[in-house]
Structures are given as C-alpha cells and as structure tokens.
JSON list of C-alpha atoms in Angstrom, two decimals:
[
{"chain": "A", "resi": 1, "resn": "MET", "atom": "CA", "xyz": [-34.89, -100.42, 31.69]},
{"chain": "A", "resi": 2, "resn": "SER", "atom": "CA", "xyz": [-37.49, -100.84, 28.66]},
{"chain": "A", "resi": 3, "resn": "GLU", "atom": "CA", "xyz": [-39.26, -97.68, 29.71]},
{"chain": "A", "resi": 4, "resn": "VAL", "atom": "CA", "xyz": [-36.13, -95.32, 29.10]},
{"chain": "A", "resi": 5, "resn": "PRO", "atom": "CA", "xyz": [-36.22, -96.12, 25.08]},
{"chain": "A", "resi": 6, "resn": "LEU", "atom": "CA", "xyz": [-39.27, -95.61, 24.80]},
{"chain": "A", "resi": 7, "resn": "GLN", "atom": "CA", "xyz": [-39.08, -92.06, 26.07]},
{"chain": "A", "resi": 8, "resn": "ASP", "atom": "CA", "xyz": [-37.78, -90.62, 22.65]},
{"chain": "A", "resi": 9, "resn": "PRO", "atom": "CA", "xyz": [-39.05, -87.18, 23.81]},
{"chain": "A", "resi": 10, "resn": "GLN", "atom": "CA", "xyz": [-36.19, -86.92, 25.89]},
{"chain": "A", "resi": 11, "resn": "PRO", "atom": "CA", "xyz": [-33.29, -86.80, 23.92]},
{"chain": "A", "resi": 12, "resn": "GLU", "atom": "CA", "xyz": [-33.99, -83.39, 22.17]},
{"chain": "A", "resi": 13, "resn": "ASP", "atom": "CA", "xyz": [-34.28, -82.00, 25.38]},
{"chain": "A", "resi": 14, "resn": "GLY", "atom": "CA", "xyz": [-30.59, -84.13, 26.01]},
{"chain": "A", "resi": 15, "resn": "LEU", "atom": "CA", "xyz": [-29.41, -83.12, 23.03]},
{"chain": "A", "resi": 16, "resn": "LYS", "atom": "CA", "xyz": [-30.07, -79.07, 23.45]},
{"chain": "A", "resi": 17, "resn": "GLY", "atom": "CA", "xyz": [-29.27, -79.09, 27.35]},
{"chain": "A", "resi": 18, "resn": "LEU", "atom": "CA", "xyz": [-25.75, -80.98, 26.51]},
{"chain": "A", "resi": 19, "resn": "TYR", "atom": "CA", "xyz": [-25.21, -79.02, 23.19]},
{"chain": "A", "resi": 20, "resn": "PRO", "atom": "CA", "xyz": [-27.19, -75.57, 23.74]},
{"chain": "A", "resi": 21, "resn": "GLN", "atom": "CA", "xyz": [-24.74, -73.90, 21.34]},
{"chain": "A", "resi": 22, "resn": "LEU", "atom": "CA", "xyz": [-25.76, -76.12, 18.33]},
{"chain": "A", "resi": 23, "resn": "ALA", "atom": "CA", "xyz": [-29.23, -74.98, 18.84]},
{"chain": "A", "resi": 24, "resn": "GLY", "atom": "CA", "xyz": [-28.95, -71.18, 18.44]},
{"chain": "A", "resi": 25, "resn": "VAL", "atom": "CA", "xyz": [-25.54, -70.81, 17.66]},
{"chain": "A", "resi": 26, "resn": "PRO", "atom": "CA", "xyz": [-25.40, -72.47, 13.88]},
{"chain": "A", "resi": 27, "resn": "GLU", "atom": "CA", "xyz": [-28.68, -70.36, 13.47]},
{"chain": "A", "resi": 28, "resn": "ASP", "atom": "CA", "xyz": [-26.68, -66.94, 14.16]},
{"chain": "A", "resi": 29, "resn": "PRO", "atom": "CA", "xyz": [-23.63, -67.67, 12.19]},
{"chain": "A", "resi": 30, "resn": "LEU", "atom": "CA", "xyz": [-25.23, -69.05, 9.63]},
{"chain": "A", "resi": 31, "resn": "PRO", "atom": "CA", "xyz": [-27.24, -66.07, 8.61]},
{"chain": "A", "resi": 32, "resn": "THR", "atom": "CA", "xyz": [-23.90, -63.67, 9.84]},
{"chain": "A", "resi": 33, "resn": "VAL", "atom": "CA", "xyz": [-21.39, -65.04, 7.91]},
{"chain": "A", "resi": 34, "resn": "GLN", "atom": "CA", "xyz": [-24.20, -65.10, 4.41]},
{"chain": "A", "resi": 35, "resn": "GLN", "atom": "CA", "xyz": [-24.46, -61.33, 4.89]},
{"chain": "A", "resi": 36, "resn": "GLY", "atom": "CA", "xyz": [-21.14, -60.64, 5.51]},
{"chain": "A", "resi": 37, "resn": "PRO", "atom": "CA", "xyz": [-19.37, -61.68, 2.40]},
{"chain": "A", "resi": 38, "resn": "PRO", "atom": "CA", "xyz": [-22.03, -60.97, -0.39]},
{"chain": "A", "resi": 39, "resn": "LEU", "atom": "CA", "xyz": [-22.20, -57.23, 1.60]},
{"chain": "A", "resi": 40, "resn": "GLN", "atom": "CA", "xyz": [-18.30, -56.98, 1.43]},
{"chain": "A", "resi": 41, "resn": "GLU", "atom": "CA", "xyz": [-17.97, -58.32, -2.68]},
{"chain": "A", "resi": 42, "resn": "PRO", "atom": "CA", "xyz": [-20.45, -55.50, -3.59]}
]
C-alpha cells in the first residue's frame, strides 16, 4: 500500500471530482459578488 500515498497527483483529481463546485463555483461567485456591491453603491 506504499504506492498509494506516493501518488500525490491523484488527490487533486479526487478533490475536483468530490468538490467540483469548489473548483469553478468560488471563481464565479467571488468576482460576481465584488462587482455587485460596488456597482450598487455608486
């Protein structure tokens, strides 16, 4: 079972598969929220 831990590149794919929203959702919501409040203030 030593070969499993050695494969670190797999964890990245696993995270994206288990949390696909965290990979693309954060990027969209973050910029959208910043553009929302500033536009309404002025």
